[in-house]
Short mmCIF file of C-alpha atoms and ligand atoms in Angstrom, two decimals:
data_model
loop_
_atom_site.label_atom_id
_atom_site.label_comp_id
_atom_site.label_asym_id
_atom_site.label_seq_id
_atom_site.Cartn_x
_atom_site.Cartn_y
_atom_site.Cartn_z
CA MET A 1 88.77 145.21 53.00
CA SER A 2 92.22 146.46 53.77
CA ILE A 3 95.05 147.80 51.70
CA PRO A 4 98.59 148.12 53.14
CA SER A 5 99.57 151.74 53.66
CA PHE A 6 103.04 151.30 52.15
CA GLY A 7 104.11 149.38 49.09
CA VAL A 8 106.70 149.52 46.34
CA GLY A 9 105.89 150.44 42.75
CA THR A 10 107.45 148.81 39.70
CA PHE A 11 106.36 150.97 36.74
CA ARG A 12 109.10 151.44 34.09
CA LEU A 13 111.31 148.82 35.75
CA SER A 14 112.25 145.70 33.84
CA GLY A 15 114.72 142.81 33.76
CA GLN A 16 117.39 142.68 36.43
CA THR A 17 116.49 146.23 37.57
CA VAL A 18 113.05 145.20 38.74
CA ILE A 19 114.36 141.95 40.27
CA ASP A 20 116.90 143.99 42.27
CA SER A 21 114.38 146.69 43.22
CA VAL A 22 111.82 144.18 44.54
CA THR A 23 114.51 142.13 46.27
CA ASN A 24 115.92 145.24 47.97
CA ALA A 25 112.44 146.40 48.92
CA LEU A 26 111.58 143.05 50.51
CA GLU A 27 114.90 143.03 52.39
CA CYS A 28 114.18 146.57 53.64
CA GLY A 29 110.81 145.43 55.01
CA TYR A 30 108.30 146.19 52.24
CA ARG A 31 105.59 143.56 51.97
CA ALA A 32 103.32 145.07 49.31
CA ILE A 33 104.27 145.19 45.62
CA ASP A 34 102.44 147.00 42.85
CA THR A 35 102.76 145.68 39.31
CA ALA A 36 100.55 145.58 36.20
CA GLN A 37 100.13 143.46 33.10
CA VAL A 38 101.31 146.33 30.91
CA TYR A 39 104.52 146.83 32.93
CA ASP A 40 105.65 143.54 31.39
CA ASN A 41 107.55 142.69 34.57
CA GLU A 42 105.21 140.31 36.40
CA SER A 43 107.56 137.36 35.76
CA GLU A 44 110.52 139.24 37.24
CA VAL A 45 108.43 140.38 40.21
CA GLY A 46 107.35 136.74 40.70
CA LEU A 47 110.96 135.61 40.55
CA ALA A 48 112.12 138.15 43.14
CA VAL A 49 109.22 137.25 45.42
CA SER A 50 109.79 133.51 45.19
CA GLN A 51 113.56 133.91 45.70
CA SER A 52 112.91 135.98 48.84
CA GLY A 53 111.53 132.95 50.67
CA ILE A 54 108.96 135.19 52.40
CA ASP A 55 105.65 133.41 53.15
CA ARG A 56 103.00 134.20 50.57
CA ASN A 57 100.52 135.16 53.28
CA GLU A 58 102.85 137.90 54.52
CA LEU A 59 102.86 139.53 51.08
CA PHE A 60 100.35 141.75 49.32
CA LEU A 61 100.56 141.55 45.54
CA THR A 62 98.64 143.94 43.30
CA THR A 63 98.30 143.68 39.56
CA LYS A 64 96.24 145.62 37.04
CA ILE A 65 94.32 144.36 34.05
CA TRP A 66 95.46 146.00 30.82
CA VAL A 67 92.89 147.52 28.45
CA ASP A 68 93.45 144.83 25.78
CA ASN A 69 92.07 142.26 28.23
CA TYR A 70 88.79 143.95 29.23
CA SER A 71 86.41 141.69 27.29
CA LYS A 72 84.51 138.94 29.09
CA ASP A 73 86.46 136.22 27.28
CA LYS A 74 89.88 137.72 28.03
CA LEU A 75 89.85 139.25 31.51
CA ILE A 76 89.93 136.08 33.64
CA PRO A 77 92.34 134.16 31.34
CA SER A 78 94.68 137.19 31.37
CA LEU A 79 94.56 137.30 35.17
CA LYS A 80 95.37 133.56 35.29
CA GLU A 81 98.38 134.32 33.07
CA SER A 82 99.42 137.06 35.51
CA LEU A 83 99.18 134.57 38.38
CA ASP A 84 101.42 132.13 36.48
CA LYS A 85 103.99 134.87 35.92
CA LEU A 86 103.79 135.97 39.55
CA LYS A 87 104.13 132.30 40.60
CA THR A 88 101.11 132.46 42.87
CA ASP A 89 97.56 131.07 43.10
CA TYR A 90 95.99 134.43 43.82
CA VAL A 91 96.76 138.12 43.96
CA ASP A 92 95.65 140.23 46.88
CA LEU A 93 94.28 143.02 44.70
CA THR A 94 93.38 143.34 41.03
CA LEU A 95 92.64 146.71 39.50
CA ILE A 96 91.12 147.88 36.25
CA HIS A 97 94.07 149.95 35.04
CA TRP A 98 92.23 152.70 33.13
CA PRO A 99 88.50 153.25 32.64
CA VAL A 100 88.65 153.73 28.80
CA PRO A 101 85.35 155.66 28.88
CA ASP A 102 84.48 155.37 25.16
CA GLY A 103 86.11 152.01 24.51
CA GLU A 104 84.56 149.04 22.77
CA ILE A 105 84.13 147.10 25.99
CA SER A 106 81.61 148.53 28.43
CA LEU A 107 82.43 149.31 32.04
CA LYS A 108 79.65 146.88 33.00
CA GLU A 109 81.32 144.02 31.10
CA TYR A 110 84.78 144.46 32.62
CA MET A 111 83.52 145.17 36.15
CA GLU A 112 81.35 142.02 36.04
CA SER A 113 84.35 139.95 34.90
CA LEU A 114 86.51 141.46 37.63
CA LEU A 115 83.90 140.54 40.22
CA GLU A 116 83.75 137.04 38.78
CA ALA A 117 87.55 136.79 39.16
CA LYS A 118 87.13 137.60 42.85
CA GLU A 119 84.38 135.03 43.23
CA GLN A 120 86.66 132.42 41.65
CA GLY A 121 89.33 133.22 44.27
CA LEU A 122 91.85 134.52 41.75
CA THR A 123 92.04 137.83 43.62
CA LYS A 124 91.18 138.59 47.24
CA GLN A 125 90.07 142.15 46.53
CA ILE A 126 89.16 144.18 43.48
CA GLY A 127 89.53 147.82 42.65
CA ILE A 128 89.85 150.50 40.02
CA SER A 129 92.51 152.93 38.92
CA ASN A 130 92.31 156.34 37.27
CA PHE A 131 88.53 156.50 37.67
CA ASN A 132 86.79 159.86 38.15
CA ILE A 133 83.73 160.33 40.36
CA GLU A 134 81.18 159.57 37.62
CA LEU A 135 82.86 156.35 36.49
CA THR A 136 83.43 155.25 40.08
CA LYS A 137 79.68 155.64 40.62
CA GLN A 138 79.04 153.50 37.54
CA ALA A 139 81.47 150.85 38.78
CA ILE A 140 79.73 150.76 42.19
CA ASP A 141 76.40 150.33 40.41
CA VAL A 142 77.75 147.18 38.73
CA VAL A 143 79.47 145.46 41.68
CA GLY A 144 77.61 146.92 44.66
CA ASN A 145 78.62 148.94 47.70
CA ASN A 146 81.71 148.07 49.73
CA VAL A 147 83.15 145.83 47.05
CA ILE A 148 85.64 148.20 45.39
CA ALA A 149 88.59 148.23 47.78
CA THR A 150 90.52 151.15 46.33
CA ASN A 151 90.85 153.66 43.53
CA GLN A 152 94.53 154.03 42.67
CA ILE A 153 95.03 157.57 41.38
CA GLU A 154 97.78 160.04 40.63
CA LEU A 155 98.01 162.10 43.80
CA SER A 156 100.89 164.25 45.01
CA PRO A 157 101.33 167.58 46.84
CA TYR A 158 100.91 169.19 43.40
CA LEU A 159 97.74 167.23 42.51
CA GLN A 160 95.69 166.67 45.64
CA ASN A 161 92.45 165.48 44.01
CA ARG A 162 90.31 166.86 46.83
CA LYS A 163 86.91 166.39 45.16
CA LEU A 164 87.56 162.82 44.16
CA THR A 165 89.11 161.79 47.48
CA ALA A 166 86.15 163.26 49.41
CA PHE A 167 83.78 161.24 47.21
CA LEU A 168 85.81 158.04 47.63
CA LYS A 169 85.83 158.51 51.39
CA SER A 170 82.03 158.87 51.36
CA GLN A 171 81.84 155.52 49.52
CA ASN A 172 84.30 153.73 51.83
CA ILE A 173 86.74 153.32 48.92
CA HIS A 174 90.35 153.58 50.00
CA VAL A 175 92.66 156.01 48.18
CA THR A 176 95.97 154.74 46.86
CA SER A 177 98.27 157.55 45.76
CA TYR A 178 100.51 156.79 42.83
CA MET A 179 103.37 159.08 41.88
CA THR A 180 103.22 160.69 45.31
CA LEU A 181 106.68 162.09 44.50
CA ALA A 182 105.35 163.33 41.13
CA TYR A 183 108.05 161.14 39.59
CA GLY A 184 110.71 163.13 41.45
CA LYS A 185 109.31 166.61 40.67
CA VAL A 186 108.35 167.43 44.25
CA LEU A 187 111.83 166.62 45.55
CA GLN A 188 113.16 170.10 44.72
CA ASP A 189 110.17 171.93 46.19
CA PRO A 190 111.32 174.70 48.62
CA VAL A 191 108.30 174.35 50.96
CA LEU A 192 108.73 170.56 51.26
CA THR A 193 112.48 170.98 51.67
CA ALA A 194 112.01 173.49 54.52
CA ILE A 195 109.64 171.06 56.27
CA ALA A 196 112.16 168.26 55.71
CA ASN A 197 114.97 170.36 57.27
CA LYS A 198 112.76 171.18 60.25
CA HIS A 199 112.22 167.46 60.96
CA ASN A 200 115.66 166.31 59.91
CA ALA A 201 113.97 164.24 57.22
CA THR A 202 114.20 163.97 53.43
CA THR A 203 111.87 165.79 51.04
CA ALA A 204 110.61 162.44 49.76
CA GLN A 205 109.73 161.39 53.30
CA VAL A 206 107.75 164.62 53.76
CA ALA A 207 105.63 164.04 50.64
CA LEU A 208 105.01 160.42 51.61
CA ALA A 209 104.24 161.24 55.26
CA TRP A 210 101.78 163.91 54.08
CA ALA A 211 99.85 161.34 52.00
CA LEU A 212 99.96 158.77 54.83
CA LYS A 213 98.64 161.33 57.31
CA LEU A 214 95.68 161.96 55.01
CA GLY A 215 94.96 158.22 55.21
CA TYR A 216 96.14 157.28 51.73
CA SER A 217 98.33 154.35 50.75
CA VAL A 218 101.55 155.07 48.87
CA ILE A 219 103.60 152.96 46.43
CA PRO A 220 106.78 154.93 45.61
CA SER A 221 109.29 153.20 43.35
CA SER A 222 113.04 153.35 43.38
CA THR A 223 115.95 151.62 41.74
CA LYS A 224 118.17 152.52 44.73
CA ARG A 225 118.25 150.54 47.92
CA GLU A 226 119.01 153.64 50.03
CA ASN A 227 115.95 155.45 48.65
CA LEU A 228 113.74 152.41 49.21
CA ALA A 229 114.94 152.19 52.81
CA SER A 230 114.63 155.90 53.58
CA ASN A 231 111.20 156.21 51.91
CA LEU A 232 109.86 153.51 54.22
CA LEU A 233 110.92 155.61 57.22
CA ALA A 234 108.28 158.17 56.17
CA ARG A 235 105.96 156.05 58.33
CA GLU A 236 107.77 157.40 61.38
CA LEU A 237 107.58 161.06 60.38
CA ASN A 238 104.72 162.86 62.07
CA LEU A 239 103.94 166.13 60.30
CA ASP A 240 102.27 168.87 62.36
CA ASN A 241 99.28 171.02 61.41
CA ASP A 242 101.48 173.84 60.10
CA ASP A 243 103.28 171.39 57.80
CA MET A 244 99.98 169.96 56.55
CA SER A 245 98.56 173.43 55.80
CA ALA A 246 101.71 174.52 54.00
CA ILE A 247 101.52 171.39 51.81
CA TYR A 248 97.78 171.94 51.26
CA ASN A 249 98.72 175.20 49.55
CA LEU A 250 101.01 173.46 47.06
CA GLU A 251 98.05 172.22 45.02
CA SER A 252 98.61 173.32 41.41
CA ASN A 253 96.65 170.78 39.33
CA GLY A 254 100.02 169.23 38.51
CA ARG A 255 98.82 166.18 36.67
CA ILE A 256 101.55 164.25 34.85
CA VAL A 257 99.74 161.18 33.52
CA SER A 258 96.70 161.57 31.23
CA PRO A 259 96.80 159.27 28.21
CA ASP A 260 94.34 159.99 25.38
CA LYS A 261 91.44 157.57 25.01
CA LEU A 262 92.17 155.81 28.34
CA SER A 263 91.55 158.75 30.70
CA PRO A 264 88.23 160.02 31.99
CA ILE A 265 87.35 163.71 32.20
CA TRP A 266 89.23 164.51 35.39
CA ASP A 267 87.38 166.00 38.35
CA GLU A 268 88.72 169.48 39.05
N1 NAP B 1 97.73 153.09 38.18
C1 NAP B 1 98.45 153.77 37.33
O1 NAP B 1 98.00 154.15 36.23
C2 NAP B 1 99.86 154.12 37.70
C3 NAP B 1 100.55 155.12 36.96
C4 NAP B 1 101.85 155.44 37.36
C5 NAP B 1 102.42 154.77 38.45
N2 NAP B 1 101.75 153.78 39.10
C6 NAP B 1 102.37 153.03 40.22
O2 NAP B 1 102.87 153.95 41.15
C7 NAP B 1 104.26 153.69 41.37
C8 NAP B 1 104.97 154.96 41.74
O3 NAP B 1 105.00 155.85 40.64
P1 NAP B 1 106.36 156.20 39.85
O4 NAP B 1 107.30 155.08 40.04
O5 NAP B 1 105.96 156.53 38.47
O6 NAP B 1 106.80 157.55 40.49
P2 NAP B 1 107.23 158.05 41.96
O7 NAP B 1 107.19 156.93 42.93
O8 NAP B 1 106.50 159.32 42.19
O9 NAP B 1 108.73 158.45 41.69
C9 NAP B 1 109.72 157.54 41.37
C10 NAP B 1 110.95 158.33 41.05
O10 NAP B 1 111.39 159.01 42.21
C11 NAP B 1 112.74 158.68 42.49
N3 NAP B 1 112.86 158.50 43.93
C12 NAP B 1 112.19 157.62 44.72
N4 NAP B 1 112.53 157.78 46.00
C13 NAP B 1 113.47 158.77 46.03
C14 NAP B 1 114.20 159.39 47.06
N5 NAP B 1 114.04 159.00 48.34
N6 NAP B 1 115.07 160.37 46.72
C15 NAP B 1 115.23 160.76 45.44
N7 NAP B 1 114.54 160.22 44.41
C16 NAP B 1 113.67 159.23 44.72
C17 NAP B 1 113.03 157.42 41.74
O11 NAP B 1 114.38 157.45 41.29
P3 NAP B 1 115.49 156.39 41.81
O12 NAP B 1 115.15 155.10 41.09
O13 NAP B 1 116.73 157.03 41.32
O14 NAP B 1 115.37 156.32 43.28
C18 NAP B 1 112.09 157.50 40.55
O15 NAP B 1 112.70 158.19 39.50
C19 NAP B 1 104.69 153.06 40.03
O16 NAP B 1 105.94 152.39 40.15
C20 NAP B 1 103.53 152.17 39.75
O17 NAP B 1 103.62 150.97 40.48
C21 NAP B 1 100.46 153.47 38.76
#
């Protein structure tokens, strides 16, 4: 199992904006793209990808199953619809978008269907998103060990999720950090800005390099080509131990995304 360390996100982007963002990202050297059924932009992502002319096997496409499609009779057909929109025969990674702990459809039912989708070759890898420790354990019980490739979770300098990431590491489940920039909130942070000045880098690069150094994948989004290009350069920024400890101390339980009914009880 392997997940690229750097990808581009597409949440909130639609129409020509997402076509331009993905096109710019691919031109800047990104090869992994994160979308979701609920973003309602899979067709535009598919268009940008096909127009790029880049070989399918060089790309890593992730989509996420939306909660309306969790039942046994809907999950696989909905993924096939996603593949049509993305103009591809398979995605590299399919995630369960939210656990919906008290929903009508059981975790067992949707995890079994997700595994079946993998067995049918519709997705190379499967994973989860926004799962806490308890629900991750339940998901492992359904599909087995070393099958869940990643848990994609909100994780930024302000929300470091130390308990959950330690558990995921113990289970060999890769961590993908979403909203590593806390949707722009960390960009004004004085500690991150001082570290950025020290390395002649940007504050965004510091936050991204911090997550990369911890071994997490990142998927920052941007509508601006210059931000897409400079974010990617975070891969070349090597933070030192002093930088990492200063960022460690920025933890402030700064969760931004926690929709009612879909979210689990978060691990503190
Ligand atoms: N699994 C889930 O439930 C879930 C939830 C949320 C997000 N995600 C995924 O994670 C991706 C990333 O999250 P996100 O897009 O919400 O937030 P984000 O990546 O933390 O932040 C994006 C924001 O930061 C700005 N930005 C990016 N690079 C910048 C730079 N170098 N300098 C200044 N501003 C910069 C962008 O503005 P500009 O456009 O102006 O650059 C945009 O407003 C999403 O697109 C989505 O694919 C997944």
